[in-house]
Every structure is written in structure tokens, then in C-alpha cells.
Amino acid sequence: MTTQKEKIRAINTFLNYIGNLSDFPISFKIGDKEYKGLDEDFTLIKKETSECGNKNKILLVLSHVSGLELTLDCAYYPDYAAFEWTGFFTNISEKDSPVLSEVNAADITFTGENAVLIGLVGDAVNPNLGTDDGQVMNNQPYTTVLPEGITKFASFDGRPTDTCFPYYDFQYAEGGALIAVGWQGQWRSSFDKKNDTVIFTAGQETFSSYLKAGETMRMPLIAMVLYDGRDEERSVNIWRRWFIDCNMRKVRGQLLQPALAAFTGRPCMTLTNEDAELRNISVYEKMGINLDYWWMDAGWYFIDSEGSSCREIEDYANTGVWIVDTNRFPTKLKVISDKMKSIGGGTILWFEPERFGLKLEDLKDDSSTLRKEWILPYDDRWGFVNYGNPEALKWISDRVFSILETADITIYREDFNVPPLRAWTAGDTEDRRGMTENLYIQGHLHFWDSLIERFPDMMIDSCASGGRRNDLESMRRAVPLHYSDFYRFDPAKISGVCQMLYKWFPYLKNYGTTATLVEDPDKYLMLNTFSPMLLLSINPEADKTADVEFLQKYQKWHRELGEYFYSDYYVLTPWTVSDKDWIGYMFINDENGMGFVQISRHVNNADSKKVIKLKGLDENTSYRLTDFNNNFGGIFTGRVLMEEGLEVIMPAAGSATIIRIEKIQIED
């Protein structure tokens, strides 16, 4: 999809930065001196090049006259018109460094007329939003003609995709740049427009600190993908191909495969036990549903140092011991993993290893618990384990890894329910502003990297009260299964959010049913939430029989079509979260001509038919279209489907369907 011209332009842009360090697009102050690019105060002392998969890496190390050392970890992707860098300042002297401040990990000038910015807002913007009140919705798209002056963005309260989204499709002149800021904490960015010039800057929102001897300050990752033309559908798929091929983590050489998961109908794991979990798994076995994962959420641990079990659902918040509750789970969850492994599946286990929800006076000095000095206070109820403290980091790593190993977990699910910025700020002194956060983020990235090294076959789910920690650094290590804590069973909002998130993230999880699956599967919700991972929930006490035939057909289609979530993606209807509308999108593999359409007629829509024009097809090829609900279908040419459209029929409001697309050969 990326042209040779685009690749050459990207490589030349990147190599110009490397070859002319005075133009390298970062800026900062050391002491009272401002730098934009690197001048004669910096001396290049090392340059290393290497090939790593589909990227070429260049590592630059420069010494500064102050005793600081700057490392630029850079790379370009010759087949994708993409490049990136991450900067690190290290104090290699034996005394405190000058104050480092006003650090922009990116300080880039773009020149071209008609600058337009395309992106999304983040998660949790307006969790109580109605569908027709005109307010901004979570993950809502925007297209903005940049005004004169500065347009600013920043994450909220320390989590990187909370109310803001650090990914941009920036169009200017006759092309554009897809830009991502990778930072797991409080970032900020701006687009400063003056006539036909736009200066993009980004970095940690607050940093003004000296570095102690041997200390390192890390900048956010900056990544860019260049493209020609102003075709948003094309830029979406240029991004998706680069993101999938060059960023998404692979396990045993494979991307995370589409999957069906399930969990107990009881809230979290607070009021269940091993026997109940095994009985619940058996419900699916009896129905002939082959689960890929059993999902074990919060509440499987003791809630204090005395070994107390959860008594209420809300007790899940009492994190801080991180010891499996052996009163309810005597094998420490291993028997559940063994059961899933015996039927070809795995397990997902929830953790919240950063939030401390116990009493400080219960902590001990014998290494059986955290130490008081390792806790960053937040308020009277919560604190945070200080991941910037090496001793605390080692303790929590050992504790978490031991549980994962004993229980033989397949996917590590990490939540992050309390916004950390206040705790980070309180941990700073006036001459060390932003340092607590910076060291914490470095420690947390090290924690995830160590987990991956220890468990190379284990995937990470990045959850932070829903989708609030999904920056690019996180997405290179994890998948964003739980993209929001809100509207989990509202089909109109789910499909609107997914329609936009699929532009940036190919792998998501949706809830497929309420907690009464065996009583009555919600077919509208399940077809509306056809997604890479679908999470089912059950009520084993229900006295009715599930529609097993529907569930088995659904699983068959999910198995057959799931791979196409990694194909090219197209939006087919305008964005909406109204239950009065239709909404649709499609995935198509441009090599084999296979894919599917997902489309919904929401509950208050009055039209039983809608013509939709498909995209990304070969106009001279014939395709067979099959409707999951058997209301329509047939053989059509690509030209007819793209120019005249397909009439989709859904007799009932509150319906959804999947339309299989198959390229066929027509005999003469």
C-alpha cells in the first residue's frame, strides 16, 4: 500500500535528522541555555546501526559539556515510510547535573497549506452521556481545520488515553503524517500554526529537574508514518498495516488470535471459588462451545495481611497483599488453568499491582509485605507502589510473577483504577518536578518488559479503568482488550466506539451477553459486538436452555472470519452513537478478497432496509455475500457493490448481522 515515493521521502527525512544533528527535532533547556537540535555543546561518542526485524535501528550517544549524556534510540522502517525515536538523558558525572527543563521529545516543523488534524478524544470523556444531547462522547472522532495559534492536547490526571488520545492524522500540503506519542503518564502536545507553518511539540507535561549521579530521564517515544495525498481511508490502512506488522507484540511468532472467552456470572471473583469456576466452565463444554480463555477478574486475593476473604463485591479494591485467597482457591487457581488447558484453552488473570488499598500500619519490615517508604500517598484511602524505587519494583515483580507462574496464567490483565498524577506530583520536590513520574514510568515499562522476558508466551492486557493506558509504548507490549468501563451493554455506543477505535487498534474485546447467557443469549448484542475477543458470561443457575444452535453458529463464524480483523478496514456509515441509526464497517483482505461486514440497525431505527456501498474491493471481481441471519445475499461484482451498493435487510429494529465476503471464480 505504501508507495516507493513515500518510502524514499520518509527515509530521507529520517536520515537528514540523523546526519544533521543540529536539525534533530527535539528541544530542551540545560541550565539557562535553550537547545533546538544539538549544537557544538554535544559530541557524538557512539553510533551503532543494526537490523531488527522490519526496522533498521540507529543508536546515537552524545556527551554534553555539563556531564550529561544524551542517548537517541532511533529507527526507521524502510517498507512502511515510518520512523521513530526515544531520547534519554543520563547524568554520568559524580555530582548533580544542571536543571533539565522544557523538554520536547518532538519539536518538528511542517510546512504546507490547509492543515487539518484528524483524531479521537480519549476514554471516559463523558461516561453519563445520552445518545442525542450533542455532547462529546468517549472515543468520538474529530476533524479540525487547524486555526491560527496553538492547539493543545494533554492527558488527564496521569493516564495517557484518559479523555485524550495521543495519536494524530495530520494532513498538510499534498500529504500528511500519522503521529503517535508513547508515554504511560501525563503527556502534552501542541500544534502551533502560523500561516502555512505548523510546529508540533510533545513531551512529558511537567519536567524541571536536575539528575542525580547515575540517574536517567526518559522522554516519550515519538513515531511518525508519512503518506502522500489526502485520502483518510488510505491513511487509516497505512497506519493499521504498520501498527500490525511493526508494533503489535507476537507470541511464538503469531499475533494474538481472535478468541471466545467467558467468565462467571458473579461480579468479579469476589464471591466465587474454584469449584464454582469449574462448574461454570462445564456449562460451555455441555453446549459444545470451545472456549479459548477463562477470564478471572478482580477479587481472587486476600484483602488484608491477616488472610481475610472478600465479603462484599466492593472488597476487590483492597489490593496490597497480592496473595491468592487459598480459602476459596486452594490450588492458587492452578486447577482452573489445568482445566482450560485440557480443553485447548488458557486463562486470563486480573491484577492491579500499582494501587495500594490497605493500611500503612499493617506493613512489615520482614519482606513479607511492601515497606511504608515504598508507598506514594494519594489520599486517605489510596496509595501507589512507587515503581521508581528499585527495591519496591523488585518486590512487586517477584510477587506478581510468582502468582502467574504458580497459576500457569496465559494472559496477564493489568488494571489501573486510580489516577496517579496527584501522587506523582506530591512525591516531587520543587527542584525535582516531574522526576517521580519519570522514574515511575521507567520502572513500569521495565516491569512489563521483565514480565515478557520471564513469560515470553504470555500476553498483556492493558486495562486502566477501561481504555485509559493505551499509548504506543503500552500497545507495543499489550492489547487493549477492555477499552472502556462504560456502555458495556449499549449496542449503539459500543458500535460507535468500535467503528472509530478499529482505525487505530485492530484487537479489542467486547461483552457478548449479559449475565444470563444460558437463559437467553442476546443475539442483537452478540452480533453487534462481533470483535476479535468476545467475552461471554453465564448464570449457571438459570433454568432455561440456551440457544445452543445460535451459539455454535456464532463460534463457527468467529473462527472462520476472525483473522480478517487484521486486514484493511473501512467505515461504511457516518459515525453515530444514536440508537435511531444504522452503523456499519468492514474488513477486507486485498490479497485473497475475503472479509466481512458488520452492520447494526439500532433499536429505535424505523427503516428495515439500507443500501450500503462497500469499499476496498476489485471492481472486476465477483464476490459471494452471505448474511448471518439469512435475510439477503448473492453474487455481485465489486463494481456493483462499491458503486450501486448492497441492500441490507433487517426486518426488526434492534438487530445486527455479519455479512461474509468471499471472492469467487466465475467459469466462462
XYZ file of C-alpha atoms in Angstrom:
668
model
C 0.000 0.000 0.000
C 2.841 2.419 0.813
C 4.414 3.709 -2.400
C 8.104 3.798 -3.214
C 7.913 7.584 -3.303
C 6.543 7.666 0.251
C 9.208 5.271 1.487
C 12.008 7.344 -0.030
C 10.613 10.572 1.427
C 10.391 9.050 4.894
C 13.886 7.560 4.778
C 15.375 10.840 3.532
C 13.575 12.798 6.264
C 14.830 10.441 8.940
C 18.402 10.241 7.644
C 18.531 14.026 7.451
C 17.746 14.149 11.176
C 20.499 11.610 11.874
C 23.028 13.185 9.523
C 22.420 16.772 10.646
C 22.026 16.605 14.391
C 21.643 20.347 14.603
C 18.248 19.698 12.951
C 17.260 16.743 15.114
C 13.650 17.517 16.099
C 13.918 17.783 19.885
C 14.296 20.805 22.155
C 15.089 21.419 25.824
C 16.938 23.608 28.291
C 20.048 22.632 30.220
C 20.520 25.174 32.961
C 19.727 28.524 31.342
C 20.643 27.548 27.787
C 17.960 26.612 25.274
C 18.569 23.989 22.599
C 16.598 23.168 19.483
C 18.522 20.376 17.899
C 22.053 19.587 19.051
C 24.829 22.150 18.722
C 28.572 22.102 19.346
C 27.994 21.561 23.088
C 27.262 17.940 22.170
C 29.914 15.498 20.988
C 28.949 12.271 19.228
C 30.756 9.445 21.043
C 28.959 6.400 19.658
C 26.899 5.443 16.642
C 25.599 1.894 16.265
C 23.434 0.541 13.448
C 21.608 -2.768 13.365
C 18.704 -4.528 11.701
C 15.906 -5.784 13.904
C 13.096 -7.489 12.042
C 11.439 -4.972 9.769
C 13.220 -1.929 11.148
C 16.720 -0.508 10.901
C 17.960 0.813 14.231
C 20.424 3.613 14.810
C 21.669 4.317 18.319
C 23.386 7.640 18.922
C 25.169 8.544 22.157
C 26.330 12.132 22.689
C 28.130 13.773 25.587
C 27.258 17.272 26.741
C 29.691 19.702 28.285
C 27.720 19.620 31.536
C 28.396 15.919 32.138
C 25.002 14.822 30.833
C 24.867 12.095 28.213
C 22.116 12.036 25.592
C 21.104 8.737 24.006
C 18.842 8.742 20.950
C 17.344 5.335 20.248
C 16.136 5.736 16.659
C 14.735 3.503 13.945
C 13.194 3.630 10.504
C 11.001 1.114 8.709
C 12.063 1.014 5.068
C 8.910 -0.768 3.880
C 6.425 1.426 5.736
C 7.507 5.091 5.362
C 7.828 5.203 9.151
C 10.449 6.268 11.683
C 10.735 6.925 15.409
C 12.990 7.943 18.259
C 13.184 7.929 22.037
C 15.583 10.179 23.923
C 17.298 9.573 27.278
C 19.390 11.969 29.374
C 21.772 10.316 31.857
C 23.991 12.046 34.380
C 27.316 10.247 34.030
C 29.154 12.644 36.357
C 29.554 12.205 40.111
C 27.633 15.338 41.032
C 24.141 16.684 40.413
C 23.508 17.885 36.878
C 22.206 21.285 35.861
C 18.415 21.532 35.765
C 16.899 19.940 32.671
C 13.616 21.578 31.655
C 11.227 22.465 28.818
C 11.945 19.081 27.266
C 10.165 18.437 23.983
C 10.638 14.879 22.779
C 9.340 16.226 19.471
C 9.815 19.718 18.070
C 9.013 19.385 14.374
C 8.177 21.995 11.753
C 5.745 21.120 8.958
C 5.209 23.431 6.006
C 2.135 23.312 3.793
C -1.244 24.881 3.339
C -4.659 23.729 4.595
C -3.516 21.988 7.770
C -6.144 19.568 9.077
C -5.996 17.398 12.189
C -7.916 14.120 12.482
C -8.126 12.058 15.648
C -10.211 10.862 18.567
C -10.935 12.041 22.060
C -10.000 9.502 24.715
C -11.905 7.251 27.068
C -14.102 8.438 29.969
C -14.749 11.854 28.439
C -18.417 11.775 29.353
C -19.436 8.444 30.844
C -23.040 9.501 31.510
C -23.668 10.795 28.005
C -27.078 10.331 26.427
C -27.163 9.488 22.735
C -28.843 12.671 21.494
C -27.721 15.526 23.699
C -24.961 16.787 21.415
C -22.158 16.366 23.941
C -18.774 14.838 23.256
C -18.760 11.042 23.501
C -15.951 8.734 24.636
C -13.606 7.991 21.713
C -15.552 10.370 19.479
C -13.804 11.310 16.214
C -12.878 14.862 15.281
C -11.666 16.557 12.107
C -10.324 20.042 12.743
C -9.066 22.676 10.341
C -6.209 23.983 12.458
C -6.772 27.588 13.492
C -4.033 30.165 13.779
C -2.207 29.902 17.072
C -1.693 26.959 19.396
C -3.979 23.927 19.616
C -3.138 21.998 22.770
C -3.732 18.447 23.946
C -2.902 16.672 27.205
C -3.834 13.501 29.004
C -5.885 13.759 32.174
C -4.633 13.040 35.672
C -1.736 10.806 34.659
C -3.253 8.124 32.410
C -2.350 8.573 28.726
C -5.670 7.912 26.956
C -7.921 9.316 29.673
C -10.059 11.952 27.892
C -7.355 12.486 25.258
C -5.768 10.306 22.575
C -2.061 10.658 21.662
C -2.472 9.583 18.034
C -2.952 12.051 15.174
C -3.549 12.004 11.441
C -2.090 15.380 10.477
C -2.756 16.499 6.895
C -0.840 19.340 5.304
C 0.086 20.371 1.751
C -0.391 17.320 -0.502
C 0.069 14.655 2.130
C 0.287 14.018 5.806
C 1.893 12.411 8.815
C 0.477 9.900 11.248
C 1.954 10.804 14.643
C 1.977 8.895 17.922
C 3.254 9.937 21.347
C 4.195 6.967 23.522
C 4.137 7.832 27.209
C 2.400 5.916 30.006
C 1.898 9.020 32.115
C 0.987 12.683 31.795
C 1.906 13.869 28.274
C 1.124 17.066 26.391
C 1.308 18.065 22.736
C 0.551 21.120 20.650
C 0.183 22.208 17.044
C 1.270 25.848 16.649
C 0.063 27.240 13.310
C 1.367 30.436 11.733
C 0.231 30.876 8.157
C 1.404 27.729 6.305
C 3.806 26.592 9.047
C 2.837 24.255 11.868
C 5.200 23.381 14.719
C 4.358 20.160 16.529
C 5.745 19.680 20.032
C 5.208 16.906 22.552
C 6.681 15.659 25.792
C 6.066 14.858 29.425
C 3.753 17.627 30.568
C 5.867 18.727 33.527
C 9.583 18.174 33.864
C 12.070 20.520 35.504
C 14.686 18.684 37.492
C 18.349 18.081 37.986
C 19.560 14.499 37.671
C 21.449 12.809 40.444
C 24.688 10.981 39.655
C 23.892 7.953 37.507
C 20.231 8.908 37.097
C 18.368 8.742 33.756
C 15.462 10.799 32.470
C 13.410 9.209 29.664
C 11.467 11.126 27.005
C 8.272 9.875 25.369
C 8.528 7.767 22.234
C 7.760 9.723 19.051
C 6.684 7.776 15.962
C 5.674 9.034 12.534
C 4.355 7.473 9.341
C 4.395 9.697 6.244
C 1.975 9.436 3.335
C 1.045 11.303 0.161
C -2.407 12.548 -0.802
C -5.399 13.376 1.370
C -7.266 10.098 1.460
C -8.216 9.321 5.063
C -9.275 5.748 4.250
C -5.860 5.108 2.786
C -4.016 6.723 5.696
C -6.043 4.585 8.133
C -4.854 1.424 6.438
C -1.268 2.657 6.078
C -1.338 3.113 9.861
C -3.018 -0.246 10.515
C -0.512 -2.151 8.378
C 2.444 -0.515 10.121
C 0.849 -0.930 13.550
C 0.060 -4.618 12.980
C 3.312 -5.593 11.270
C 5.782 -3.498 13.251
C 4.261 -2.740 16.647
C 1.877 -5.421 17.867
C 3.602 -7.963 20.027
C 3.749 -11.523 18.736
C 3.784 -14.682 20.827
C 5.559 -17.611 19.202
C 5.664 -15.583 16.009
C 1.912 -15.028 15.956
C -0.345 -12.108 16.687
C -2.940 -12.696 19.390
C -5.586 -14.802 17.705
C -9.295 -13.971 17.747
C -10.894 -15.752 20.678
C -14.003 -16.510 22.679
C -13.593 -16.005 26.412
C -16.013 -16.411 29.284
C -16.264 -15.649 32.969
C -18.553 -16.411 35.854
C -21.826 -14.527 36.040
C -20.968 -13.351 39.548
C -19.342 -9.894 39.696
C -15.588 -10.226 39.528
C -14.083 -13.095 41.551
C -15.100 -11.746 44.929
C -17.878 -14.226 45.708
C -16.798 -17.338 43.848
C -14.411 -20.263 44.376
C -12.554 -22.917 42.399
C -15.420 -25.421 42.404
C -17.868 -22.832 41.103
C -15.466 -21.745 38.373
C -15.017 -25.335 37.213
C -18.791 -25.869 37.151
C -19.213 -22.750 35.064
C -16.618 -23.896 32.549
C -18.517 -27.177 32.254
C -21.655 -25.313 31.134
C -19.867 -24.290 27.950
C -18.479 -27.783 27.453
C -22.000 -29.204 27.572
C -23.140 -26.671 24.973
C -20.287 -27.562 22.640
C -18.718 -24.099 22.908
C -14.928 -24.362 22.748
C -13.655 -21.534 24.918
C -10.227 -20.068 24.246
C -9.888 -18.346 27.633
C -11.440 -18.370 31.068
C -11.469 -14.816 32.415
C -10.703 -14.349 36.131
C -11.176 -10.759 37.223
C -10.665 -8.888 40.477
C -11.162 -10.340 43.942
C -9.218 -13.637 43.955
C -6.801 -12.463 46.688
C -6.779 -11.923 50.412
C -7.892 -8.408 51.261
C -5.567 -7.846 54.211
C -2.404 -9.177 55.822
C -4.445 -11.369 58.165
C -5.720 -13.604 55.358
C -9.301 -12.362 55.218
C -11.501 -13.316 52.268
C -13.729 -10.942 50.318
C -17.092 -10.399 51.988
C -18.598 -7.835 49.622
C -18.228 -7.168 45.916
C -16.513 -3.857 46.702
C -13.766 -5.662 48.605
C -11.943 -6.158 45.300
C -10.483 -2.667 45.822
C -8.436 -3.839 48.817
C -5.294 -4.553 46.840
C -1.898 -4.526 48.503
C -1.205 -8.078 49.661
C -1.355 -9.850 46.296
C -1.669 -13.350 47.735
C -4.191 -15.819 46.314
C -7.083 -16.456 48.692
C -6.464 -20.137 49.405
C -9.673 -20.362 51.446
C -11.575 -20.143 48.164
C -8.847 -21.118 45.697
C -6.811 -23.830 47.449
C -4.731 -24.698 44.353
C -3.968 -20.991 43.834
C -6.044 -21.044 40.607
C -3.913 -23.783 39.039
C -6.793 -26.261 38.780
C -8.712 -23.737 36.651
C -5.780 -23.256 34.289
C -5.323 -27.026 34.125
C -8.975 -27.478 33.215
C -8.779 -24.873 30.454
C -5.538 -26.351 29.143
C -7.199 -29.798 28.956
C -9.783 -28.401 26.536
C -7.281 -26.406 24.488
C -7.727 -23.043 26.201
C -5.981 -20.699 28.616
C -6.695 -18.323 31.477
C -6.732 -14.557 31.968
C -5.975 -13.162 35.420
C -6.631 -9.623 36.660
C -4.115 -7.676 38.721
C -3.873 -4.154 39.989
C -0.268 -4.097 41.164
C 0.125 -0.322 41.420
C -2.778 0.674 43.644
C -2.257 0.178 47.388
C -5.553 -0.037 49.266
C -4.584 -1.257 52.733
C -3.478 0.409 55.962
C 0.123 1.540 56.157
C 0.373 0.416 59.775
C -0.196 -3.184 58.653
C 3.001 -3.210 56.615
C 6.011 -5.060 57.973
C 9.781 -4.837 57.612
C 10.445 -8.550 57.047
C 9.900 -8.507 53.246
C 6.559 -10.322 53.578
C 4.830 -7.060 52.654
C 5.706 -3.819 50.975
C 7.554 -1.267 53.086
C 5.922 2.006 54.097
C 8.582 4.083 52.382
C 7.763 2.374 49.066
C 4.241 3.841 49.008
C 3.407 7.105 47.267
C 0.419 8.551 49.157
C -2.615 9.639 47.143
C -5.349 10.359 49.697
C -6.698 8.877 52.922
C -7.817 5.735 51.067
C -5.275 5.015 48.352
C -1.594 4.987 47.652
C 0.664 3.784 44.856
C 3.551 1.363 44.856
C 6.494 3.526 43.798
C 7.733 1.819 40.654
C 10.554 4.345 40.538
C 12.052 2.724 43.627
C 14.185 -0.292 42.550
C 13.525 -2.193 45.791
C 9.760 -1.724 45.510
C 9.883 -2.696 41.836
C 11.741 -5.922 42.609
C 9.336 -6.809 45.432
C 6.183 -6.334 43.372
C 7.722 -8.075 40.357
C 8.635 -11.130 42.420
C 5.162 -11.268 43.993
C 3.225 -10.930 40.720
C 5.469 -13.252 38.721
C 5.224 -15.944 41.383
C 1.414 -15.929 41.206
C 1.413 -16.026 37.407
C 3.848 -18.924 37.370
C 2.067 -20.985 40.008
C -1.350 -20.475 38.415
C 0.009 -21.055 34.878
C -1.742 -17.971 33.504
C -1.935 -17.265 29.758
C -2.864 -13.558 29.683
C -1.831 -11.072 32.373
C -4.537 -8.421 32.763
C -3.387 -5.224 34.458
C -5.835 -2.632 35.743
C -5.086 0.895 36.987
C -8.168 2.358 38.667
C -6.879 5.456 40.479
C -5.396 8.415 38.576
C -1.760 8.729 39.650
C -0.807 12.319 38.837
C -1.539 13.718 42.299
C 0.653 11.063 43.921
C 3.472 11.665 41.456
C 3.318 15.426 41.993
C 3.265 15.040 45.775
C 6.389 12.885 45.524
C 8.352 15.709 43.878
C 10.316 18.500 45.461
C 10.317 21.932 43.848
C 13.710 21.341 42.223
C 12.687 17.848 41.039
C 9.318 18.468 39.364
C 8.251 15.556 37.136
C 11.037 13.271 38.311
C 8.806 10.978 40.385
C 6.585 10.368 37.368
C 9.504 9.869 35.025
C 11.208 7.284 37.221
C 7.853 5.597 37.860
C 7.141 5.246 34.116
C 10.642 3.887 33.525
C 10.042 1.362 36.302
C 6.649 0.320 34.997
C 7.960 -0.215 31.468
C 10.769 -2.285 32.990
C 8.145 -4.286 34.923
C 6.270 -5.153 31.717
C 9.493 -5.892 29.832
C 10.661 -8.177 32.643
C 7.309 -9.955 32.629
C 7.620 -10.553 28.883
C 11.172 -11.817 29.316
C 10.105 -14.151 32.129
C 6.932 -15.320 30.342
C 7.548 -14.911 26.602
C 4.337 -16.771 25.729
C 2.157 -14.569 27.933
C 0.190 -11.640 26.502
C -0.584 -8.480 28.492
C -3.996 -6.803 28.591
C -3.647 -3.066 29.158
C -6.635 -2.041 31.240
C -6.829 1.173 33.223
C -10.418 1.780 34.333
C -11.212 0.756 30.786
C -9.132 2.248 27.997
C -7.019 4.844 29.775
C -3.485 3.481 29.257
C -3.313 2.723 25.529
C -0.395 4.853 24.330
C 2.004 3.399 21.755
C 4.584 2.235 24.321
C 1.825 0.249 26.015
C 0.454 -1.076 22.736
C 3.860 -2.499 21.801
C 3.654 -4.736 24.848
C -0.074 -5.267 25.318
C -3.504 -5.346 23.714
C -6.362 -3.025 24.765
C -8.992 -5.661 25.489
C -11.147 -3.613 27.845
C -11.375 -0.282 26.025
C -13.920 1.336 28.376
C -15.669 0.788 31.696
C -18.822 2.387 30.291
C -21.729 1.429 27.979
C -20.711 -2.241 28.053
C -24.197 -3.436 27.108
C -25.355 -0.462 24.996
C -25.146 -1.622 21.362
C -25.380 1.864 19.828
C -22.477 3.221 21.852
C -20.409 0.053 21.504
C -20.612 0.036 17.711
C -19.876 3.778 17.507
C -16.768 3.442 19.658
C -15.539 0.324 17.858
C -16.066 1.934 14.462
C -13.509 4.580 15.432
C -11.077 2.519 17.527
C -10.588 -0.032 14.751
C -8.915 2.745 12.779
C -6.077 2.689 15.311
C -6.247 -0.639 17.203
C -7.081 -3.916 15.421
C -7.636 -6.047 18.544
C -10.395 -5.292 21.064
C -12.664 -7.226 23.391
C -16.426 -6.810 23.724
C -19.013 -8.252 26.038
C -21.287 -10.583 24.117
C -24.056 -11.153 26.631
C -25.441 -10.096 29.945
C -25.040 -12.387 32.923
C -27.871 -14.667 31.750
C -26.348 -16.376 28.734
C -27.730 -19.825 29.386
C -31.162 -18.312 29.917
C -31.269 -16.245 26.737
C -28.303 -15.164 24.579
C -28.698 -11.566 23.431
C -28.345 -12.095 19.691
C -28.523 -8.370 18.893
C -25.703 -7.611 21.323
C -23.584 -10.570 20.233
C -23.800 -9.760 16.511
C -23.321 -6.055 17.212
C -20.189 -6.857 19.238
C -18.560 -9.304 16.830
C -14.965 -8.493 17.751
C -11.516 -10.124 17.981
C -12.269 -11.240 21.534
C -15.801 -11.772 22.769
C -16.414 -12.210 26.491
C -19.417 -14.317 27.468
C -20.911 -14.526 30.933
C -23.158 -17.185 32.350
C -25.725 -17.797 35.018
C -25.354 -21.488 35.815
C -28.491 -21.373 37.969
C -30.712 -20.355 35.028
C -33.491 -22.866 34.473
C -33.855 -22.387 30.723
C -31.759 -23.782 27.906
C -29.514 -21.545 25.832
C -29.983 -21.265 22.089
C -27.114 -23.660 21.510
C -27.576 -23.682 17.742
C -27.090 -19.907 17.591
C -24.039 -20.023 19.862
C -22.399 -22.776 17.858
C -23.028 -20.973 14.559
C -21.676 -17.771 16.064
C -18.498 -19.518 17.174
C -18.074 -21.101 13.743
C -18.288 -17.720 12.020
C -15.955 -16.171 14.580
C -13.392 -18.908 13.957
C -13.651 -18.517 10.184
C -13.717 -14.717 9.949
C -11.646 -13.625 12.946
C -8.376 -13.416 11.013
C -9.788 -10.573 8.921
C -9.754 -8.184 11.864
C -6.087 -7.845 10.868
C -6.998 -6.894 7.286
C -7.734 -3.488 5.770
C -10.553 -1.575 7.412
C -13.268 0.714 6.040
C -16.035 2.754 7.635
C -19.320 2.330 5.729
C -21.702 4.689 7.530
C -21.322 8.016 9.339
C -20.171 7.833 12.940
C -23.014 7.742 15.446
C -23.892 6.610 18.945
C -27.616 7.191 18.468
C -29.988 4.240 18.822
C -32.030 5.742 15.971
C -29.388 4.976 13.322
C -27.721 2.217 11.338
C -23.961 1.827 11.629
C -21.539 -0.363 9.701
C -17.899 -1.082 8.869
C -15.955 -3.774 7.060
C -12.676 -5.666 6.956
C -11.242 -6.977 3.680
C -8.045 -8.767 2.726
C -6.917 -7.180 -0.535
C -4.888 -10.262 -1.487
C -7.477 -13.040 -1.232
C -10.611 -10.903 -1.441
C -12.093 -12.313 1.770
C -13.568 -10.443 4.712
C -16.794 -9.379 6.330
C -19.159 -6.501 7.028
C -20.526 -5.778 10.488
C -23.714 -3.720 10.482
C -26.410 -2.863 13.010
C -29.908 -1.432 12.889
C -30.368 0.046 16.314
C -33.414 -0.288 18.480
C -35.189 2.984 17.622
C -34.499 2.990 13.892
C -37.591 2.888 11.633
C -36.015 1.577 8.391
C -35.914 -2.167 7.726
C -33.621 -1.763 4.692
C -30.476 0.223 3.972
C -28.215 0.408 0.949
C -24.531 0.446 1.844
C -21.627 0.852 -0.546
C -18.731 -1.471 0.161
C -15.097 -0.448 -0.209
C -11.688 -1.928 -0.929
C -12.944 -4.472 -3.475
C -11.745 -5.230 -7.001
C -14.401 -3.872 -9.330
C -13.767 -6.652 -11.877
C -14.004 -9.498 -9.348
C -17.156 -11.338 -8.273
C -17.972 -11.828 -4.602
C -20.424 -14.043 -2.780
C -22.099 -12.297 0.156
C -23.732 -14.343 2.897
C -25.851 -12.861 5.664
C -25.561 -14.477 9.095
C -29.336 -14.104 9.532
C -30.178 -15.364 6.008
C -32.212 -12.264 5.092
C -30.326 -11.463 1.879
C -27.203 -12.325 -0.083
C -25.998 -13.407 -3.500
C -23.192 -12.943 -6.005
C -22.194 -9.424 -7.048
C -19.321 -7.761 -8.844
C -17.051 -5.472 -6.927
C -18.180 -2.607 -9.152
C -21.844 -3.122 -8.244
C -21.097 -3.397 -4.545
C -18.951 -0.254 -4.496
C -20.918 1.924 -6.918
C -24.539 0.813 -6.555
C -24.302 -0.729 -3.127
C -25.786 -3.680 -1.295
C -29.322 -3.628 0.075
C -29.123 -4.861 3.647
C -32.377 -6.171 5.102
C -33.063 -6.358 8.825
C -36.815 -6.703 9.493
C -36.605 -5.977 13.221
C -35.245 -2.890 14.951
C -32.610 -3.804 17.492
C -30.847 -6.179 15.091
C -27.323 -6.711 13.873
C -25.660 -9.004 11.402
C -22.380 -10.182 9.941
C -22.021 -10.417 6.156
C -19.368 -12.804 4.930
C -17.465 -11.663 1.801
C -15.936 -14.366 -0.402
C -14.068 -13.819 -3.635
C -15.238 -16.382 -6.188
C -14.182 -17.592 -9.602
C -16.849 -17.401 -12.305
C -16.434 -20.024 -15.022
C -16.794 -18.866 -18.609
